[in-house]
């Protein structure tokens, strides 16, 4: 698979990464360990060298899974993980925590779970309003100097925060939601990243599965599935938003591709420094998603998509209010 570079310090990754969250957390019961290991190793065999995790996924279990799955070829892959939360005894998130001493503890624990001596990309998962971003960037800078971390990243950070952080420690990548049904980053974030030379890693590039056409208004999610509380996934919203999936379907047919592949190819066509990280628990879908790297959208295709999408208004917020409040703007 082609490679792309994130940031100015040469972080080279496959043009499509693997989002590993759903293997342990978020979308129903965790995948059985051996199956999950097989999926991750198949991704590597197919050319994926960029794997996304977080302390919060599980919590802890996802990093342990990646540690085991990637151990045989650790030196050939880029592992990204994240810090920034406290957890209660049941494993639920109990607030943000990006205090310097906490970041250091999380780094040491993540290194053990990931069975490695260096974290390739260490993101702050959410901007902590209690801790100046300069202190966060300064702490990651020290971890880089100590050899425990290679690159610094932010997630869901606003433009001002990105600039302040970048002035202390160059940011290699921003990981935020971006897809055909969430285009807010286009107004301020993407121009800021372009100006500063920071890479962009869109999360939920398949709209949490919706843009693939595999979900409709009648789909029932597992009781532990996060999408049950997302307004954009209410049955009424799904019904309205089906127009977007139908559009993707039509383009996919013309391009002899699938809707998922068009959604990913569209992201990659926006900038050469955009690297989507679709998540899946299924081998067939993994192959399909990786296949998007070979789908080329011409200027004409992109105009046709733009034109059609501009006529559709997506219904429903992408987060419930209490989670939207955590997003830095
Ligand atoms: N920084 C953050 O705050 C943040 C937030 C969310 C996610 N992330 C990261 O971003 C990654 C990707 O985001 P995401 O998992 O939320 O959303 P996504 O990649 O947009 O979609 C994942 C969902 O789509 C389904 N799917 C995947 N490929 C498919 C295909 N070809 N056809 C039909 N369905 C398909 C998956 O189900 P199956 O498993 O059944 O295939 C899963 O339910 C995560 O794994 C995580 O690493 C980061």
mmCIF file of C-alpha atoms and ligand atoms in Angstrom:
data_model
loop_
_atom_site.group_PDB
_atom_site.id
_atom_site.type_symbol
_atom_site.label_atom_id
_atom_site.label_comp_id
_atom_site.label_asym_id
_atom_site.label_seq_id
_atom_site.Cartn_x
_atom_site.Cartn_y
_atom_site.Cartn_z
ATOM 1 C CA UNK A 1 0.000 0.000 0.000
ATOM 2 C CA UNK A 2 1.136 3.587 -0.622
ATOM 3 C CA UNK A 3 2.630 5.504 2.290
ATOM 4 C CA UNK A 4 1.743 8.956 3.544
ATOM 5 C CA UNK A 5 3.674 11.250 5.869
ATOM 6 C CA UNK A 6 2.184 12.825 8.971
ATOM 7 C CA UNK A 7 3.766 16.045 10.217
ATOM 8 C CA UNK A 8 7.156 17.543 9.466
ATOM 9 C CA UNK A 9 9.275 14.997 11.301
ATOM 10 C CA UNK A 10 8.787 12.165 8.831
ATOM 11 C CA UNK A 11 6.201 9.899 10.442
ATOM 12 C CA UNK A 12 5.553 7.532 7.484
ATOM 13 C CA UNK A 13 2.408 5.373 7.648
ATOM 14 C CA UNK A 14 0.258 3.330 5.260
ATOM 15 C CA UNK A 15 -2.267 5.519 3.417
ATOM 16 C CA UNK A 16 -5.034 3.729 5.331
ATOM 17 C CA UNK A 17 -4.609 2.718 8.969
ATOM 18 C CA UNK A 18 -6.598 0.365 11.161
ATOM 19 C CA UNK A 19 -8.790 1.821 13.892
ATOM 20 C CA UNK A 20 -8.723 -0.836 16.595
ATOM 21 C CA UNK A 21 -11.238 0.590 19.083
ATOM 22 C CA UNK A 22 -14.218 -1.520 17.988
ATOM 23 C CA UNK A 23 -12.296 -4.737 18.652
ATOM 24 C CA UNK A 24 -12.509 -4.020 22.389
ATOM 25 C CA UNK A 25 -14.925 -1.176 23.019
ATOM 26 C CA UNK A 26 -17.723 1.040 21.813
ATOM 27 C CA UNK A 27 -19.670 -1.072 19.363
ATOM 28 C CA UNK A 28 -20.980 -4.001 21.412
ATOM 29 C CA UNK A 29 -19.119 -6.938 22.946
ATOM 30 C CA UNK A 30 -15.372 -7.215 22.404
ATOM 31 C CA UNK A 31 -14.152 -9.504 19.628
ATOM 32 C CA UNK A 32 -12.722 -12.796 20.847
ATOM 33 C CA UNK A 33 -8.960 -12.333 21.350
ATOM 34 C CA UNK A 34 -7.628 -14.843 18.797
ATOM 35 C CA UNK A 35 -9.997 -13.503 16.151
ATOM 36 C CA UNK A 36 -8.928 -9.941 16.893
ATOM 37 C CA UNK A 37 -5.245 -10.899 16.682
ATOM 38 C CA UNK A 38 -5.904 -12.555 13.335
ATOM 39 C CA UNK A 39 -7.599 -9.417 12.023
ATOM 40 C CA UNK A 40 -4.743 -7.153 13.113
ATOM 41 C CA UNK A 41 -2.093 -9.480 11.656
ATOM 42 C CA UNK A 42 -4.023 -9.796 8.377
ATOM 43 C CA UNK A 43 -4.113 -6.015 8.158
ATOM 44 C CA UNK A 44 -0.324 -5.967 8.472
ATOM 45 C CA UNK A 45 0.046 -8.679 5.801
ATOM 46 C CA UNK A 46 -2.092 -6.544 3.474
ATOM 47 C CA UNK A 47 0.165 -3.529 3.928
ATOM 48 C CA UNK A 48 -1.363 -1.653 6.854
ATOM 49 C CA UNK A 49 1.393 -0.261 9.074
ATOM 50 C CA UNK A 50 -0.610 2.227 11.176
ATOM 51 C CA UNK A 51 -2.607 0.951 14.149
ATOM 52 C CA UNK A 52 -4.764 3.146 16.362
ATOM 53 C CA UNK A 53 -5.477 2.438 20.022
ATOM 54 C CA UNK A 54 -6.101 4.326 23.293
ATOM 55 C CA UNK A 55 -5.821 3.671 26.995
ATOM 56 C CA UNK A 56 -9.569 4.293 27.132
ATOM 57 C CA UNK A 57 -10.487 1.456 24.761
ATOM 58 C CA UNK A 58 -11.443 -1.245 27.207
ATOM 59 C CA UNK A 59 -9.936 0.529 29.159
ATOM 60 C CA UNK A 60 -6.496 -1.008 28.758
ATOM 61 C CA UNK A 61 -7.610 -4.158 26.892
ATOM 62 C CA UNK A 62 -7.112 -2.721 23.419
ATOM 63 C CA UNK A 63 -3.505 -1.727 24.085
ATOM 64 C CA UNK A 64 -2.835 -5.212 25.489
ATOM 65 C CA UNK A 65 -4.374 -6.720 22.359
ATOM 66 C CA UNK A 66 -2.212 -4.610 20.051
ATOM 67 C CA UNK A 67 0.852 -5.437 22.128
ATOM 68 C CA UNK A 68 0.278 -9.146 21.596
ATOM 69 C CA UNK A 69 -0.830 -8.950 17.965
ATOM 70 C CA UNK A 70 1.938 -6.642 16.752
ATOM 71 C CA UNK A 71 4.846 -8.097 18.758
ATOM 72 C CA UNK A 72 6.197 -10.272 15.879
ATOM 73 C CA UNK A 73 6.665 -7.248 13.606
ATOM 74 C CA UNK A 74 6.788 -4.402 16.090
ATOM 75 C CA UNK A 75 9.642 -2.634 14.312
ATOM 76 C CA UNK A 76 7.685 -2.490 11.038
ATOM 77 C CA UNK A 77 4.563 -0.763 12.348
ATOM 78 C CA UNK A 78 3.503 2.565 13.800
ATOM 79 C CA UNK A 79 1.444 2.305 16.983
ATOM 80 C CA UNK A 80 -0.649 5.277 18.047
ATOM 81 C CA UNK A 81 -2.262 5.474 21.466
ATOM 82 C CA UNK A 82 -3.846 8.135 23.665
ATOM 83 C CA UNK A 83 -3.884 9.527 27.203
ATOM 84 C CA UNK A 84 -6.163 11.948 28.986
ATOM 85 C CA UNK A 85 -8.825 10.299 31.160
ATOM 86 C CA UNK A 86 -9.336 8.917 34.663
ATOM 87 C CA UNK A 87 -11.256 5.668 35.060
ATOM 88 C CA UNK A 88 -13.382 4.345 37.899
ATOM 89 C CA UNK A 89 -13.202 0.802 39.274
ATOM 90 C CA UNK A 90 -15.771 -0.393 36.732
ATOM 91 C CA UNK A 91 -13.661 0.928 33.869
ATOM 92 C CA UNK A 92 -15.927 3.889 33.131
ATOM 93 C CA UNK A 93 -14.400 7.276 32.360
ATOM 94 C CA UNK A 94 -14.441 9.545 35.405
ATOM 95 C CA UNK A 95 -13.252 12.814 33.942
ATOM 96 C CA UNK A 96 -10.337 14.139 31.998
ATOM 97 C CA UNK A 97 -6.802 14.108 33.299
ATOM 98 C CA UNK A 98 -3.896 15.501 31.328
ATOM 99 C CA UNK A 99 -1.833 16.554 34.338
ATOM 100 C CA UNK A 100 1.881 16.042 33.601
ATOM 101 C CA UNK A 101 2.413 13.356 36.266
ATOM 102 C CA UNK A 102 -0.604 11.471 34.950
ATOM 103 C CA UNK A 103 0.613 11.621 31.332
ATOM 104 C CA UNK A 104 3.918 10.129 32.510
ATOM 105 C CA UNK A 105 2.158 7.307 34.389
ATOM 106 C CA UNK A 106 -0.030 6.516 31.375
ATOM 107 C CA UNK A 107 3.007 6.447 29.066
ATOM 108 C CA UNK A 108 4.834 3.964 31.295
ATOM 109 C CA UNK A 109 1.769 1.738 31.644
ATOM 110 C CA UNK A 110 1.002 1.894 27.900
ATOM 111 C CA UNK A 111 4.579 0.908 27.046
ATOM 112 C CA UNK A 112 4.151 -2.248 29.140
ATOM 113 C CA UNK A 113 0.739 -3.097 27.692
ATOM 114 C CA UNK A 114 1.939 -2.483 24.152
ATOM 115 C CA UNK A 115 5.060 -4.606 24.831
ATOM 116 C CA UNK A 116 7.318 -1.958 23.423
ATOM 117 C CA UNK A 117 9.941 0.552 24.508
ATOM 118 C CA UNK A 118 8.576 3.455 22.496
ATOM 119 C CA UNK A 119 5.130 4.816 21.601
ATOM 120 C CA UNK A 120 5.297 6.010 17.988
ATOM 121 C CA UNK A 121 2.466 8.530 18.280
ATOM 122 C CA UNK A 122 1.043 9.672 21.618
ATOM 123 C CA UNK A 123 -2.166 11.686 21.361
ATOM 124 C CA UNK A 124 -3.978 13.707 23.997
ATOM 125 C CA UNK A 125 -7.462 12.121 23.673
ATOM 126 C CA UNK A 126 -9.410 15.254 24.626
ATOM 127 C CA UNK A 127 -8.250 18.750 25.514
ATOM 128 C CA UNK A 128 -8.312 19.085 29.312
ATOM 129 C CA UNK A 129 -9.614 22.542 30.271
ATOM 130 C CA UNK A 130 -7.880 22.235 33.665
ATOM 131 C CA UNK A 131 -4.372 21.856 32.243
ATOM 132 C CA UNK A 132 -2.734 24.455 29.968
ATOM 133 C CA UNK A 133 -1.942 22.814 26.635
ATOM 134 C CA UNK A 134 1.632 24.147 26.918
ATOM 135 C CA UNK A 135 2.118 21.896 29.977
ATOM 136 C CA UNK A 136 0.743 18.908 28.078
ATOM 137 C CA UNK A 137 2.977 19.582 25.053
ATOM 138 C CA UNK A 138 5.947 20.204 27.364
ATOM 139 C CA UNK A 139 5.427 16.856 29.090
ATOM 140 C CA UNK A 140 5.214 14.962 25.799
ATOM 141 C CA UNK A 141 8.319 16.844 24.646
ATOM 142 C CA UNK A 142 10.180 15.489 27.696
ATOM 143 C CA UNK A 143 8.900 11.974 26.970
ATOM 144 C CA UNK A 144 10.245 12.356 23.423
ATOM 145 C CA UNK A 145 13.614 13.529 24.785
ATOM 146 C CA UNK A 146 13.654 10.497 27.108
ATOM 147 C CA UNK A 147 13.015 8.190 24.146
ATOM 148 C CA UNK A 148 9.652 6.903 25.395
ATOM 149 C CA UNK A 149 7.597 8.615 22.683
ATOM 150 C CA UNK A 150 8.415 9.494 19.066
ATOM 151 C CA UNK A 151 5.634 11.862 17.962
ATOM 152 C CA UNK A 152 2.961 14.068 19.566
ATOM 153 C CA UNK A 153 -0.698 14.181 18.548
ATOM 154 C CA UNK A 154 -3.958 15.867 19.561
ATOM 155 C CA UNK A 155 -7.552 14.700 19.195
ATOM 156 C CA UNK A 156 -10.617 16.912 18.749
ATOM 157 C CA UNK A 157 -8.538 19.994 19.500
ATOM 158 C CA UNK A 158 -9.562 23.427 18.202
ATOM 159 C CA UNK A 159 -7.318 25.608 16.020
ATOM 160 C CA UNK A 160 -6.096 27.842 18.856
ATOM 161 C CA UNK A 161 -5.112 24.859 20.990
ATOM 162 C CA UNK A 162 -3.309 23.269 18.057
ATOM 163 C CA UNK A 163 -1.259 26.425 17.522
ATOM 164 C CA UNK A 164 -0.348 26.758 21.208
ATOM 165 C CA UNK A 165 0.658 23.095 21.481
ATOM 166 C CA UNK A 166 2.623 23.161 18.235
ATOM 167 C CA UNK A 167 4.672 26.142 19.468
ATOM 168 C CA UNK A 168 5.990 24.002 22.353
ATOM 169 C CA UNK A 169 6.301 20.604 20.648
ATOM 170 C CA UNK A 170 5.612 20.108 16.922
ATOM 171 C CA UNK A 171 2.372 18.187 16.487
ATOM 172 C CA UNK A 172 2.647 15.307 13.995
ATOM 173 C CA UNK A 173 -1.080 14.613 13.663
ATOM 174 C CA UNK A 174 -4.528 15.709 14.669
ATOM 175 C CA UNK A 175 -7.084 12.924 15.038
ATOM 176 C CA UNK A 176 -10.633 14.229 14.791
ATOM 177 C CA UNK A 177 -13.882 13.138 13.239
ATOM 178 C CA UNK A 178 -14.074 13.871 9.513
ATOM 179 C CA UNK A 179 -16.099 12.171 6.817
ATOM 180 C CA UNK A 180 -18.712 12.864 4.187
ATOM 181 C CA UNK A 181 -21.248 13.417 6.963
ATOM 182 C CA UNK A 182 -19.082 15.503 9.327
ATOM 183 C CA UNK A 183 -17.228 18.228 7.469
ATOM 184 C CA UNK A 184 -16.748 20.876 10.123
ATOM 185 C CA UNK A 185 -12.921 20.488 10.032
ATOM 186 C CA UNK A 186 -12.927 22.023 6.556
ATOM 187 C CA UNK A 187 -13.638 25.542 7.821
ATOM 188 C CA UNK A 188 -10.806 26.191 10.241
ATOM 189 C CA UNK A 189 -8.983 23.005 11.189
ATOM 190 C CA UNK A 190 -7.734 21.774 7.813
ATOM 191 C CA UNK A 191 -6.352 25.211 6.777
ATOM 192 C CA UNK A 192 -4.566 25.424 10.149
ATOM 193 C CA UNK A 193 -3.057 21.951 9.722
ATOM 194 C CA UNK A 194 -1.966 22.820 6.195
ATOM 195 C CA UNK A 195 -0.298 26.032 7.360
ATOM 196 C CA UNK A 196 1.559 24.298 10.208
ATOM 197 C CA UNK A 197 2.437 21.089 8.344
ATOM 198 C CA UNK A 198 0.456 18.778 10.621
ATOM 199 C CA UNK A 199 -1.083 15.522 9.367
ATOM 200 C CA UNK A 200 -4.771 14.691 9.720
ATOM 201 C CA UNK A 201 -6.113 11.308 10.840
ATOM 202 C CA UNK A 202 -9.899 11.286 10.402
ATOM 203 C CA UNK A 203 -11.634 9.029 12.903
ATOM 204 C CA UNK A 204 -14.999 7.422 12.197
ATOM 205 C CA UNK A 205 -14.244 7.853 8.461
ATOM 206 C CA UNK A 206 -17.134 5.532 7.622
ATOM 207 C CA UNK A 207 -19.532 7.541 9.776
ATOM 208 C CA UNK A 208 -19.389 4.810 12.466
ATOM 209 C CA UNK A 209 -20.540 2.358 9.814
ATOM 210 C CA UNK A 210 -23.478 4.357 8.472
ATOM 211 C CA UNK A 211 -21.817 5.488 5.235
ATOM 212 C CA UNK A 212 -21.209 1.878 4.190
ATOM 213 C CA UNK A 213 -24.915 1.176 3.707
ATOM 214 C CA UNK A 214 -24.800 -1.696 6.234
ATOM 215 C CA UNK A 215 -27.030 0.200 8.692
ATOM 216 C CA UNK A 216 -30.582 1.383 8.127
ATOM 217 C CA UNK A 217 -33.488 2.677 10.233
ATOM 218 C CA UNK A 218 -34.360 -0.880 11.302
ATOM 219 C CA UNK A 219 -30.891 -1.866 12.492
ATOM 220 C CA UNK A 220 -30.885 -2.791 16.202
ATOM 221 C CA UNK A 221 -27.619 -2.173 18.036
ATOM 222 C CA UNK A 222 -26.348 -4.221 20.977
ATOM 223 C CA UNK A 223 -27.372 -2.652 24.317
ATOM 224 C CA UNK A 224 -23.720 -1.697 24.999
ATOM 225 C CA UNK A 225 -23.277 -0.052 21.598
ATOM 226 C CA UNK A 226 -22.366 3.644 21.829
ATOM 227 C CA UNK A 227 -24.491 4.458 18.775
ATOM 228 C CA UNK A 228 -27.640 3.977 20.897
ATOM 229 C CA UNK A 229 -26.979 7.395 22.463
ATOM 230 C CA UNK A 230 -25.841 9.231 19.339
ATOM 231 C CA UNK A 231 -28.595 11.545 18.010
ATOM 232 C CA UNK A 232 -27.426 10.987 14.422
ATOM 233 C CA UNK A 233 -28.262 7.300 14.878
ATOM 234 C CA UNK A 234 -31.831 7.748 16.100
ATOM 235 C CA UNK A 235 -34.170 5.773 13.803
ATOM 236 C CA UNK A 236 -35.671 9.014 12.387
ATOM 237 C CA UNK A 237 -32.232 10.461 11.678
ATOM 238 C CA UNK A 238 -31.130 7.223 10.025
ATOM 239 C CA UNK A 239 -34.192 7.313 7.816
ATOM 240 C CA UNK A 240 -33.463 10.869 6.655
ATOM 241 C CA UNK A 241 -29.727 10.303 6.341
ATOM 242 C CA UNK A 242 -30.289 7.333 4.058
ATOM 243 C CA UNK A 243 -30.196 9.874 1.184
ATOM 244 C CA UNK A 244 -26.458 10.220 1.693
ATOM 245 C CA UNK A 245 -25.931 6.455 1.585
ATOM 246 C CA UNK A 246 -28.018 6.209 -1.587
ATOM 247 C CA UNK A 247 -25.809 8.842 -3.171
ATOM 248 C CA UNK A 248 -22.646 6.970 -2.210
ATOM 249 C CA UNK A 249 -24.189 3.801 -3.582
ATOM 250 C CA UNK A 250 -24.763 5.412 -6.973
ATOM 251 C CA UNK A 251 -21.202 6.700 -7.194
ATOM 252 C CA UNK A 252 -19.841 3.350 -6.035
ATOM 253 C CA UNK A 253 -21.719 1.594 -8.809
ATOM 254 C CA UNK A 254 -20.209 3.909 -11.425
ATOM 255 C CA UNK A 255 -16.705 3.455 -10.024
ATOM 256 C CA UNK A 256 -17.059 -0.326 -9.593
ATOM 257 C CA UNK A 257 -16.308 0.119 -5.924
ATOM 258 C CA UNK A 258 -18.319 -0.039 -2.681
ATOM 259 C CA UNK A 259 -19.823 2.810 -0.660
ATOM 260 C CA UNK A 260 -17.245 2.263 2.087
ATOM 261 C CA UNK A 261 -14.457 2.539 -0.463
ATOM 262 C CA UNK A 262 -15.879 5.762 -1.908
ATOM 263 C CA UNK A 263 -16.176 7.270 1.583
ATOM 264 C CA UNK A 264 -12.503 6.464 2.275
ATOM 265 C CA UNK A 265 -11.222 7.425 -1.186
ATOM 266 C CA UNK A 266 -13.012 10.766 -0.854
ATOM 267 C CA UNK A 267 -11.151 11.495 2.381
ATOM 268 C CA UNK A 268 -7.795 10.530 0.889
ATOM 269 C CA UNK A 269 -8.474 12.735 -2.143
ATOM 270 C CA UNK A 270 -8.893 15.826 0.023
ATOM 271 C CA UNK A 271 -5.192 16.163 0.980
ATOM 272 C CA UNK A 272 -2.101 13.973 0.559
ATOM 273 C CA UNK A 273 -1.506 14.182 4.310
ATOM 274 C CA UNK A 274 -4.885 12.722 5.331
ATOM 275 C CA UNK A 275 -4.815 9.127 6.626
ATOM 276 C CA UNK A 276 -8.191 7.598 7.545
ATOM 277 C CA UNK A 277 -8.344 4.822 10.148
ATOM 278 C CA UNK A 278 -11.510 2.801 9.454
ATOM 279 C CA UNK A 279 -12.368 0.224 12.091
ATOM 280 C CA UNK A 280 -13.797 -3.226 11.544
ATOM 281 C CA UNK A 281 -13.978 -6.551 13.343
ATOM 282 C CA UNK A 282 -14.463 -8.527 10.119
ATOM 283 C CA UNK A 283 -11.828 -9.822 7.710
ATOM 284 C CA UNK A 284 -13.924 -9.315 4.581
ATOM 285 C CA UNK A 285 -14.605 -5.708 5.465
ATOM 286 C CA UNK A 286 -10.939 -5.188 6.267
ATOM 287 C CA UNK A 287 -10.091 -6.278 2.710
ATOM 288 C CA UNK A 288 -12.805 -4.023 1.336
ATOM 289 C CA UNK A 289 -11.587 -1.004 3.281
ATOM 290 C CA UNK A 290 -7.955 -1.557 2.316
ATOM 291 C CA UNK A 291 -9.147 -1.765 -1.308
ATOM 292 C CA UNK A 292 -10.093 1.920 -1.076
ATOM 293 C CA UNK A 293 -6.407 2.800 -1.440
ATOM 294 C CA UNK A 294 -6.698 1.692 -5.081
ATOM 295 C CA UNK A 295 -9.852 3.718 -5.829
ATOM 296 C CA UNK A 296 -9.001 6.956 -7.580
ATOM 297 C CA UNK A 297 -11.519 9.730 -7.691
ATOM 298 C CA UNK A 298 -11.009 12.167 -10.559
ATOM 299 C CA UNK A 299 -11.671 15.900 -10.293
ATOM 300 C CA UNK A 300 -14.937 15.191 -12.101
ATOM 301 C CA UNK A 301 -15.927 12.508 -9.572
ATOM 302 C CA UNK A 302 -15.087 14.863 -6.715
ATOM 303 C CA UNK A 303 -17.174 17.664 -8.225
ATOM 304 C CA UNK A 304 -20.104 15.296 -8.749
ATOM 305 C CA UNK A 305 -19.892 14.143 -5.113
ATOM 306 C CA UNK A 306 -19.603 17.736 -3.876
ATOM 307 C CA UNK A 307 -22.564 18.799 -5.926
ATOM 308 C CA UNK A 308 -24.762 15.929 -4.752
ATOM 309 C CA UNK A 309 -23.726 16.130 -1.097
ATOM 310 C CA UNK A 310 -24.384 19.872 -0.980
ATOM 311 C CA UNK A 311 -28.082 19.142 -1.579
ATOM 312 C CA UNK A 312 -28.321 16.840 1.459
ATOM 313 C CA UNK A 313 -28.715 18.049 5.043
ATOM 314 C CA UNK A 314 -27.547 15.461 7.547
ATOM 315 C CA UNK A 315 -29.866 15.117 10.518
ATOM 316 C CA UNK A 316 -28.837 14.647 14.159
ATOM 317 C CA UNK A 317 -25.837 15.693 16.251
ATOM 318 C CA UNK A 318 -22.756 13.516 16.056
ATOM 319 C CA UNK A 319 -22.497 13.368 19.859
ATOM 320 C CA UNK A 320 -24.964 13.613 22.751
ATOM 321 C CA UNK A 321 -24.662 16.985 24.527
ATOM 322 C CA UNK A 322 -22.557 15.769 27.498
ATOM 323 C CA UNK A 323 -19.872 14.420 25.152
ATOM 324 C CA UNK A 324 -20.015 17.356 22.753
ATOM 325 C CA UNK A 325 -19.154 19.554 25.761
ATOM 326 C CA UNK A 326 -15.747 17.835 25.901
ATOM 327 C CA UNK A 327 -14.837 18.936 22.397
ATOM 328 C CA UNK A 328 -12.410 21.866 22.319
ATOM 329 C CA UNK A 329 -13.402 24.729 20.036
HETATM 330 N N1 LIG B 1 -9.981 10.091 18.871
HETATM 331 C C1 LIG B 1 -11.222 9.755 19.156
HETATM 332 O O1 LIG B 1 -11.867 10.370 19.993
HETATM 333 C C2 LIG B 1 -11.862 8.622 18.416
HETATM 334 C C3 LIG B 1 -13.263 8.452 18.424
HETATM 335 C C4 LIG B 1 -13.807 7.389 17.710
HETATM 336 C C5 LIG B 1 -12.972 6.526 17.008
HETATM 337 N N2 LIG B 1 -11.621 6.709 17.036
HETATM 338 C C6 LIG B 1 -10.698 5.822 16.273
HETATM 339 O O2 LIG B 1 -11.120 5.771 14.914
HETATM 340 C C7 LIG B 1 -11.328 4.429 14.506
HETATM 341 C C8 LIG B 1 -12.421 4.341 13.462
HETATM 342 O O3 LIG B 1 -13.610 4.964 13.906
HETATM 343 P P1 LIG B 1 -14.955 4.190 14.254
HETATM 344 O O4 LIG B 1 -14.651 2.771 14.541
HETATM 345 O O5 LIG B 1 -15.653 5.014 15.260
HETATM 346 O O6 LIG B 1 -15.838 4.335 12.953
HETATM 347 P P2 LIG B 1 -15.753 3.881 11.423
HETATM 348 O O7 LIG B 1 -14.411 3.381 11.106
HETATM 349 O O8 LIG B 1 -16.318 5.012 10.676
HETATM 350 O O9 LIG B 1 -16.832 2.699 11.378
HETATM 351 C C9 LIG B 1 -16.705 1.515 12.095
HETATM 352 C C10 LIG B 1 -17.998 0.743 11.972
HETATM 353 O O10 LIG B 1 -18.257 0.464 10.613
HETATM 354 C C11 LIG B 1 -18.419 -0.914 10.384
HETATM 355 N N3 LIG B 1 -17.692 -1.203 9.130
HETATM 356 C C12 LIG B 1 -16.374 -1.055 8.887
HETATM 357 N N4 LIG B 1 -16.067 -1.343 7.615
HETATM 358 C C13 LIG B 1 -17.230 -1.677 7.021
HETATM 359 C C14 LIG B 1 -17.566 -2.057 5.702
HETATM 360 N N5 LIG B 1 -16.656 -2.139 4.742
HETATM 361 N N6 LIG B 1 -18.888 -2.341 5.437
HETATM 362 C C15 LIG B 1 -19.832 -2.250 6.409
HETATM 363 N N7 LIG B 1 -19.558 -1.868 7.677
HETATM 364 C C16 LIG B 1 -18.268 -1.585 7.982
HETATM 365 C C17 LIG B 1 -17.818 -1.605 11.578
HETATM 366 O O11 LIG B 1 -18.555 -2.756 11.911
HETATM 367 P P3 LIG B 1 -17.896 -4.225 11.898
HETATM 368 O O12 LIG B 1 -16.907 -4.270 12.990
HETATM 369 O O13 LIG B 1 -19.079 -5.088 12.139
HETATM 370 O O14 LIG B 1 -17.289 -4.369 10.539
HETATM 371 C C18 LIG B 1 -17.988 -0.566 12.693
HETATM 372 O O15 LIG B 1 -19.233 -0.706 13.323
HETATM 373 C C19 LIG B 1 -11.619 3.696 15.827
HETATM 374 O O16 LIG B 1 -11.386 2.309 15.709
HETATM 375 C C20 LIG B 1 -10.695 4.378 16.786
HETATM 376 O O17 LIG B 1 -9.384 3.814 16.690
HETATM 377 C C21 LIG B 1 -11.072 7.749 17.714
#
